[in-house]
Short mmCIF file of C-alpha atoms in Angstrom, two decimals:
data_model
loop_
_atom_site.label_atom_id
_atom_site.label_comp_id
_atom_site.label_asym_id
_atom_site.label_seq_id
_atom_site.Cartn_x
_atom_site.Cartn_y
_atom_site.Cartn_z
CA MET Q 2 -43.94 54.48 -39.39
CA THR Q 3 -40.91 53.49 -37.29
CA LEU Q 4 -42.30 55.28 -34.22
CA LEU Q 5 -45.65 53.56 -34.67
CA LEU Q 6 -43.98 50.17 -34.95
CA LEU Q 7 -41.94 50.70 -31.81
CA ALA Q 8 -45.03 51.88 -29.95
CA LEU Q 9 -46.76 48.58 -30.71
CA LEU Q 10 -43.93 46.45 -29.37
CA THR Q 11 -44.23 44.93 -25.93
CA HIS Q 12 -41.60 45.49 -23.29
CA PRO Q 13 -38.63 43.11 -23.32
CA ALA Q 14 -39.60 39.84 -21.64
CA HIS Q 15 -36.13 38.51 -20.87
CA ALA Q 16 -34.21 40.09 -18.01
CA ALA Q 17 -32.54 37.10 -16.28
CA CYS Q 18 -29.64 36.71 -18.70
CA ARG Q 19 -26.05 35.64 -18.15
CA THR Q 20 -23.04 34.98 -20.34
CA ILE Q 21 -21.34 31.60 -20.40
CA SER Q 22 -17.94 30.75 -21.83
CA VAL Q 23 -17.66 28.00 -24.42
CA THR Q 24 -14.40 26.13 -24.97
CA ALA Q 25 -13.24 23.40 -27.33
CA ASN Q 26 -10.08 21.43 -26.53
CA GLY Q 27 -9.47 23.99 -23.78
CA ALA Q 28 -9.49 27.01 -26.11
CA PRO Q 29 -12.26 29.66 -26.02
CA VAL Q 30 -14.83 29.65 -28.82
CA THR Q 31 -15.49 33.19 -30.07
CA GLY Q 32 -17.83 34.45 -32.77
CA ILE Q 33 -20.66 31.89 -32.63
CA GLU Q 34 -22.40 33.50 -35.60
CA ASP Q 35 -24.97 30.75 -36.26
CA MET Q 36 -26.46 27.73 -34.49
CA ALA Q 37 -28.67 24.81 -35.49
CA LEU Q 38 -30.70 23.06 -32.82
CA ASP Q 39 -31.30 19.32 -32.51
CA ALA Q 40 -33.98 19.47 -29.81
CA THR Q 41 -34.62 15.73 -29.63
CA ARG Q 42 -31.00 15.06 -28.72
CA GLY Q 43 -30.67 18.17 -26.55
CA GLN Q 44 -27.76 19.55 -28.53
CA ALA Q 45 -26.85 22.25 -31.01
CA VAL Q 46 -24.26 22.61 -33.74
CA LEU Q 47 -22.31 25.88 -33.52
CA SER Q 48 -20.66 27.76 -36.38
CA ALA Q 49 -17.86 29.98 -35.09
CA TYR Q 50 -14.63 31.76 -35.86
CA ASP Q 51 -13.00 34.90 -34.51
CA ARG Q 52 -13.31 37.35 -37.40
CA ARG Q 53 -11.57 40.24 -35.68
CA ALA Q 54 -8.56 38.12 -34.73
CA GLY Q 55 -8.41 36.65 -38.24
CA THR Q 56 -8.07 33.11 -36.92
CA THR Q 57 -9.88 30.04 -38.14
CA GLY Q 58 -12.60 28.30 -36.14
CA GLY Q 59 -14.89 25.45 -36.96
CA LEU Q 60 -18.06 23.53 -36.25
CA TYR Q 61 -18.80 22.38 -32.72
CA LEU Q 62 -21.36 20.21 -30.95
CA LEU Q 63 -22.81 21.61 -27.72
CA ASN Q 64 -24.68 19.59 -25.10
CA LEU Q 65 -27.50 21.89 -24.03
CA GLN Q 66 -27.91 20.07 -20.72
CA SER Q 67 -24.68 21.79 -19.65
CA LEU Q 68 -26.03 25.35 -19.88
CA ASP Q 69 -26.43 25.68 -16.09
CA SER Q 70 -22.64 25.95 -15.81
CA PRO Q 71 -20.78 29.24 -16.26
CA ALA Q 72 -18.36 27.45 -18.60
CA VAL Q 73 -19.18 24.62 -20.99
CA ALA Q 74 -17.03 22.46 -23.23
CA ALA Q 75 -18.13 21.86 -26.82
CA THR Q 76 -16.99 18.93 -28.95
CA PRO Q 77 -15.04 19.93 -32.07
CA LEU Q 78 -16.60 18.50 -35.22
CA ALA Q 79 -14.53 20.23 -37.92
CA SER Q 80 -11.61 22.62 -37.47
CA GLY Q 81 -9.56 25.01 -39.57
CA LEU Q 82 -12.68 26.59 -41.11
CA ARG Q 83 -14.17 30.05 -41.44
CA PRO Q 84 -17.80 28.95 -41.36
CA ALA Q 85 -20.83 31.19 -41.74
CA GLY Q 86 -24.46 30.03 -41.96
CA ILE Q 87 -25.34 26.40 -41.24
CA ASP Q 88 -28.42 24.18 -41.40
CA LEU Q 89 -29.28 20.79 -39.92
CA ARG Q 90 -31.68 18.18 -41.29
CA ALA Q 91 -32.90 14.96 -39.66
CA GLU Q 92 -32.70 12.02 -42.07
CA PRO Q 93 -35.02 8.94 -42.11
CA ASP Q 94 -32.22 6.69 -40.84
CA GLY Q 95 -31.77 8.83 -37.74
CA ALA Q 96 -28.58 10.55 -38.84
CA ARG Q 97 -28.35 14.28 -39.41
CA SER Q 98 -27.24 16.09 -42.54
CA LEU Q 99 -25.43 19.38 -42.07
CA LEU Q 100 -24.74 22.20 -44.52
CA ALA Q 101 -22.10 24.84 -43.76
CA ILE Q 102 -20.86 27.83 -45.71
CA SER Q 103 -17.05 27.81 -45.66
CA ARG Q 104 -15.29 31.07 -46.47
CA ARG Q 105 -11.78 31.06 -47.92
CA VAL Q 106 -8.88 33.46 -47.47
CA ASP Q 107 -8.91 34.26 -51.20
CA GLY Q 108 -12.47 35.63 -50.95
CA SER Q 109 -14.22 32.60 -52.39
CA ALA Q 110 -16.65 30.37 -50.50
CA THR Q 111 -18.08 26.90 -50.78
CA VAL Q 112 -20.95 25.00 -49.20
CA GLU Q 113 -19.82 21.85 -47.43
CA ARG Q 114 -22.17 18.95 -46.80
CA TYR Q 115 -21.66 16.59 -43.88
CA ARG Q 116 -23.28 13.62 -42.18
CA LEU Q 117 -23.47 13.79 -38.39
CA ASP Q 118 -23.64 10.47 -36.52
CA GLY Q 119 -23.49 11.08 -32.77
CA ALA Q 120 -20.39 13.24 -32.39
CA THR Q 121 -18.77 12.05 -35.64
CA LEU Q 122 -18.91 14.39 -38.61
CA THR Q 123 -18.22 12.88 -42.04
CA HIS Q 124 -17.68 15.06 -45.10
CA GLN Q 125 -20.10 14.21 -47.93
CA GLY Q 126 -19.30 16.75 -50.65
CA THR Q 127 -18.57 20.32 -51.71
CA THR Q 128 -20.55 22.80 -53.79
CA ALA Q 129 -18.37 25.43 -55.47
CA SER Q 130 -19.55 28.34 -57.62
CA PRO Q 131 -18.63 32.01 -58.19
CA LEU Q 132 -22.15 32.81 -56.96
CA LEU Q 133 -21.13 31.66 -53.48
CA CYS Q 134 -18.38 34.25 -52.93
CA ARG Q 135 -20.65 36.37 -50.68
CA ALA Q 136 -22.73 33.49 -49.35
CA ASN Q 137 -24.20 34.25 -45.94
CA ASP Q 138 -26.80 31.67 -44.91
CA VAL Q 139 -27.90 28.25 -46.16
CA ALA Q 140 -31.03 26.11 -45.73
CA PHE Q 141 -32.21 22.71 -46.94
CA LEU Q 142 -35.23 22.61 -49.24
CA ASP Q 143 -35.27 18.82 -49.20
CA GLY Q 144 -32.76 15.99 -49.04
CA GLU Q 145 -30.93 17.15 -52.16
CA ARG Q 146 -31.70 20.80 -52.91
CA PHE Q 147 -30.80 23.78 -50.78
CA LEU Q 148 -31.05 27.57 -50.78
CA PHE Q 149 -28.42 30.14 -49.89
CA THR Q 150 -28.30 33.90 -49.51
CA SER Q 151 -25.65 36.22 -50.92
CA SER Q 152 -25.24 39.55 -49.14
CA HIS Q 153 -23.99 41.31 -52.28
CA GLY Q 154 -24.26 40.86 -56.02
CA GLY Q 155 -20.54 40.42 -56.72
CA CYS Q 156 -17.25 39.24 -55.30
CA GLY Q 157 -15.02 42.33 -55.33
CA TRP Q 158 -14.89 45.42 -53.15
CA GLY Q 159 -16.74 47.35 -55.83
CA ALA Q 160 -19.86 45.31 -55.10
CA VAL Q 161 -19.50 46.02 -51.38
CA ILE Q 162 -19.09 49.76 -51.91
CA GLU Q 163 -22.04 49.89 -54.30
CA ASP Q 164 -24.39 48.29 -51.79
CA ASN Q 165 -22.98 49.31 -48.40
CA LEU Q 166 -22.14 52.92 -49.19
CA LEU Q 167 -24.30 53.79 -52.20
CA GLY Q 168 -27.47 52.00 -51.11
CA GLY Q 169 -27.60 49.36 -53.84
CA ARG Q 170 -29.74 46.26 -53.48
CA HIS Q 171 -27.94 43.46 -55.27
CA GLY Q 172 -28.11 40.69 -52.69
CA PHE Q 173 -29.89 37.53 -53.77
CA VAL Q 174 -31.21 34.10 -52.88
CA GLY Q 175 -29.64 31.22 -54.78
CA LEU Q 176 -30.77 27.66 -55.39
CA VAL Q 177 -28.44 24.65 -55.59
CA GLU Q 178 -29.86 21.70 -57.49
CA ASN Q 179 -27.79 18.77 -58.79
CA ASN Q 180 -24.80 20.60 -57.28
CA ASN Q 181 -25.30 23.56 -59.65
CA ALA Q 182 -25.99 27.05 -58.27
CA ARG Q 183 -28.24 29.67 -59.84
CA VAL Q 184 -29.87 32.92 -58.76
CA LEU Q 185 -33.48 32.42 -57.67
CA ILE Q 186 -34.45 35.88 -56.30
CA GLY Q 187 -32.54 39.13 -56.74
CA GLY Q 188 -32.70 42.78 -55.71
CA ILE Q 189 -32.31 42.36 -51.93
CA GLY Q 190 -30.59 44.87 -49.66
CA PHE Q 191 -28.02 42.58 -47.98
CA ALA Q 192 -29.69 39.16 -48.05
CA ASN Q 193 -28.91 37.49 -44.74
CA GLY Q 194 -30.82 34.80 -42.82
CA LEU Q 195 -33.44 32.68 -44.55
CA PHE Q 196 -36.10 30.21 -43.47
CA PRO Q 197 -37.96 28.05 -46.01
CA ASP Q 198 -41.32 26.64 -44.92
CA PRO Q 199 -42.52 24.31 -47.72
CA LYS Q 200 -45.56 23.22 -45.71
CA HIS Q 201 -46.94 26.76 -45.91
CA ASP Q 202 -45.41 27.58 -49.32
CA ARG Q 203 -43.32 30.28 -47.70
CA LEU Q 204 -39.75 31.54 -47.79
CA THR Q 205 -38.70 34.27 -45.37
CA VAL Q 206 -35.51 36.23 -46.09
CA ALA Q 207 -33.82 38.81 -43.88
CA ALA Q 208 -32.98 41.99 -45.81
CA THR Q 209 -30.55 43.52 -43.33
CA ARG Q 210 -30.05 46.90 -44.99
CA GLU Q 211 -33.77 47.33 -45.65
CA ASN Q 212 -34.85 46.62 -42.03
CA VAL Q 213 -37.46 44.20 -43.34
CA LEU Q 214 -38.28 40.52 -43.65
CA LEU Q 215 -39.26 39.53 -47.19
CA VAL Q 216 -41.83 36.73 -47.39
CA TYR Q 217 -41.98 34.95 -50.77
CA ARG Q 218 -44.08 32.07 -52.08
CA LEU Q 219 -41.83 29.09 -52.68
CA SER Q 220 -44.10 28.03 -55.53
CA ASP Q 221 -43.73 31.45 -57.21
CA PRO Q 222 -40.57 33.16 -55.89
CA GLN Q 223 -40.66 35.80 -58.64
CA ALA Q 224 -43.93 37.25 -57.33
CA PRO Q 225 -43.57 40.43 -55.23
CA PRO Q 226 -42.89 39.51 -51.61
CA ARG Q 227 -44.77 40.60 -48.52
CA ARG Q 228 -42.61 43.07 -46.59
CA ILE Q 229 -42.58 43.02 -42.79
CA ALA Q 230 -40.84 45.99 -41.17
CA VAL Q 231 -38.70 45.15 -38.14
CA PRO Q 232 -36.93 47.41 -35.60
CA GLY Q 233 -33.41 46.86 -36.86
CA GLY Q 234 -31.43 45.05 -39.51
CA PRO Q 235 -32.48 41.37 -39.36
CA ASP Q 236 -29.86 38.64 -39.26
CA ASN Q 237 -30.42 34.89 -38.71
CA LEU Q 238 -33.94 33.46 -38.39
CA THR Q 239 -35.26 30.56 -36.33
CA MET Q 240 -38.78 29.17 -36.04
CA ALA Q 241 -40.80 28.63 -32.85
CA PRO Q 242 -43.33 25.78 -32.50
CA ASP Q 243 -46.16 28.33 -32.33
CA GLY Q 244 -45.18 29.55 -35.80
CA ARG Q 245 -43.44 32.74 -34.70
CA LEU Q 246 -40.04 33.66 -36.07
CA LEU Q 247 -37.19 34.58 -33.77
CA VAL Q 248 -34.90 37.12 -35.37
CA ALA Q 249 -31.66 38.70 -34.20
CA LEU Q 250 -31.65 42.40 -35.06
CA HIS Q 251 -28.95 45.05 -35.47
CA PRO Q 252 -30.46 48.38 -34.32
CA SER Q 253 -27.50 50.44 -35.58
CA PRO Q 254 -25.60 49.36 -38.72
CA PHE Q 255 -23.08 52.15 -38.10
CA GLN Q 256 -22.33 50.99 -34.56
CA LEU Q 257 -22.17 47.38 -35.77
CA ALA Q 258 -19.56 48.31 -38.38
CA LEU Q 259 -17.43 50.15 -35.81
CA HIS Q 260 -17.63 47.15 -33.50
CA ARG Q 261 -17.18 44.47 -36.15
CA TYR Q 262 -13.91 45.97 -37.42
CA GLY Q 263 -12.61 47.18 -34.05
CA TRP Q 264 -12.65 50.84 -35.04
CA PRO Q 265 -12.69 53.72 -32.50
CA GLY Q 266 -16.05 54.00 -30.78
CA GLY Q 267 -16.85 50.35 -31.49
CA ALA Q 268 -16.27 48.81 -28.07
CA ALA Q 269 -19.84 47.44 -28.15
CA ALA Q 270 -22.79 47.07 -30.50
CA PRO Q 271 -26.44 46.65 -29.42
CA THR Q 272 -28.05 43.24 -29.09
CA ARG Q 273 -31.75 42.89 -29.90
CA VAL Q 274 -33.93 39.79 -30.37
CA ALA Q 275 -37.58 39.82 -31.46
CA ALA Q 276 -40.35 37.28 -32.08
CA LEU Q 277 -42.73 37.89 -35.01
CA GLY Q 278 -46.14 36.34 -35.48
CA PRO Q 279 -49.73 37.10 -36.49
CA ALA Q 280 -50.26 39.09 -33.29
CA GLY Q 281 -47.36 41.40 -34.04
CA THR Q 282 -43.76 41.84 -32.96
CA GLU Q 283 -42.50 41.19 -29.45
CA ILE Q 284 -39.08 42.36 -28.31
CA LEU Q 285 -37.57 39.56 -26.21
CA LEU Q 286 -34.18 41.09 -25.53
CA ASP Q 287 -32.87 44.63 -25.98
CA GLU Q 288 -29.43 45.57 -24.61
CA ASP Q 289 -26.75 48.14 -25.33
CA GLY Q 290 -24.18 45.42 -25.99
CA ARG Q 291 -21.85 46.06 -23.09
CA ARG Q 292 -22.62 42.62 -21.65
CA PHE Q 293 -22.94 40.75 -24.99
CA SER Q 294 -22.48 42.58 -28.28
CA ALA Q 295 -23.82 42.15 -31.81
CA ALA Q 296 -26.17 39.18 -31.50
CA THR Q 297 -26.60 37.40 -34.83
CA VAL Q 298 -28.70 34.35 -33.91
CA ALA Q 299 -31.19 33.33 -31.24
CA LEU Q 300 -32.91 30.02 -30.61
CA SER Q 301 -34.51 28.50 -27.57
CA TRP Q 302 -34.56 25.21 -25.78
CA ASN Q 303 -36.43 24.20 -22.64
CA GLY Q 304 -37.63 27.75 -22.05
CA ARG Q 305 -34.21 29.31 -22.46
CA LEU Q 306 -33.25 31.86 -25.05
CA ILE Q 307 -29.77 31.02 -26.38
CA VAL Q 308 -28.02 33.87 -28.19
CA GLY Q 309 -24.86 33.84 -30.31
CA SER Q 310 -22.79 36.73 -31.66
CA VAL Q 311 -20.52 37.39 -34.62
CA THR Q 312 -17.87 38.87 -32.29
CA ALA Q 313 -18.54 37.98 -28.64
CA PRO Q 314 -16.97 35.03 -26.83
CA GLY Q 315 -19.32 32.26 -25.69
CA LEU Q 316 -23.09 32.60 -25.51
CA LEU Q 317 -25.78 34.64 -23.78
CA ILE Q 318 -28.41 32.57 -21.93
CA CYS Q 319 -31.74 34.04 -20.85
CA ASP Q 320 -33.78 31.90 -18.48
CA GLU Q 321 -37.22 33.50 -18.51
CA GLY Q 322 -40.09 32.09 -20.59
CA ALA Q 323 -38.48 31.75 -24.03
CA SER Q 324 -40.73 30.15 -26.62
CA GLY Q 325 -39.08 27.14 -28.27
CA ALA Q 326 -37.37 27.61 -31.61
CA THR Q 327 -35.11 25.69 -33.94
CA GLY Q 328 -32.67 26.79 -36.59
CA SER Q 329 -32.97 23.42 -38.28
CA SER Q 330 -34.93 22.86 -41.48
CA ALA Q 331 -36.28 19.49 -40.42
CA PRO Q 332 -36.05 18.90 -36.67
CA ALA Q 333 -36.81 15.37 -35.52
CA ALA Q 334 -39.32 16.73 -32.99
CA PRO Q 335 -40.48 20.14 -31.68
CA PRO Q 336 -38.28 21.75 -29.05
CA ALA Q 337 -39.41 21.35 -25.49
CA THR Q 338 -41.07 24.29 -23.77
CA ARG Q 339 -42.12 25.02 -20.23
#
């Protein structure tokens, strides 16, 4: 089945790629694990911290008009954080709401809600729950409710060993309503990125350790999902205007683990990005990771594929024919394309 899937994939379309450095207050930004695009304003919010160095990072605002330069300066929005997944929503008054998973040193995590006016980020509230301890990604359902994924079913190392080493599937999707969290969908092999699409009654979830995307009905999330096999462990998801999903993929979980934790043999981990739609799966980028390792998110703007990584410094920019995509739940307008 895997060989047949790979045989149907087209050849990678993006060859003209280059890395750019990103700084904030003069310091390099490393580990841009997730991004949310505001296409109308030509900017993106970045979620980053250097996991291997053990330092904190934060949330940053990037002017996408500056991507022609080999080095760009981002505006710090919030510092001293260990953020993971984020989501951006355009509000009727023109402001943006932002959700960010914030991981704590003690192993707990919260979801922080902010209001973004221009380059000013104002904290609006915190959601705390034991269910959030392994929270990975977050997405608005509407102005009040949001979804999150949990990679594992518990907080301790026992839950990690059970799933990562023994093949358990205890990841889940949670729902936060009235600031209370509950499990919505369980039994997922490392629940990672998610993309709700209420217009089409659809929720797509990346099951990283199953090498599949799980497509549920939002109106009936307990019904068995449609399973879409992908060539690697899927990470964050973004949506293109033509309805295709862009997905960052990890071709080798073993190599990713070596790289993520800086173990021998882990100097690099492959980077792969694919687009999925009714016509099938198209590989947009497929590299061995020596230039830019361990991609975890890809979006596009003005025909450029913009790729972030859980470990690499800066961003990878590919200039050939990227279809537009946004990591935001409710963009103010579709991204521009060539």
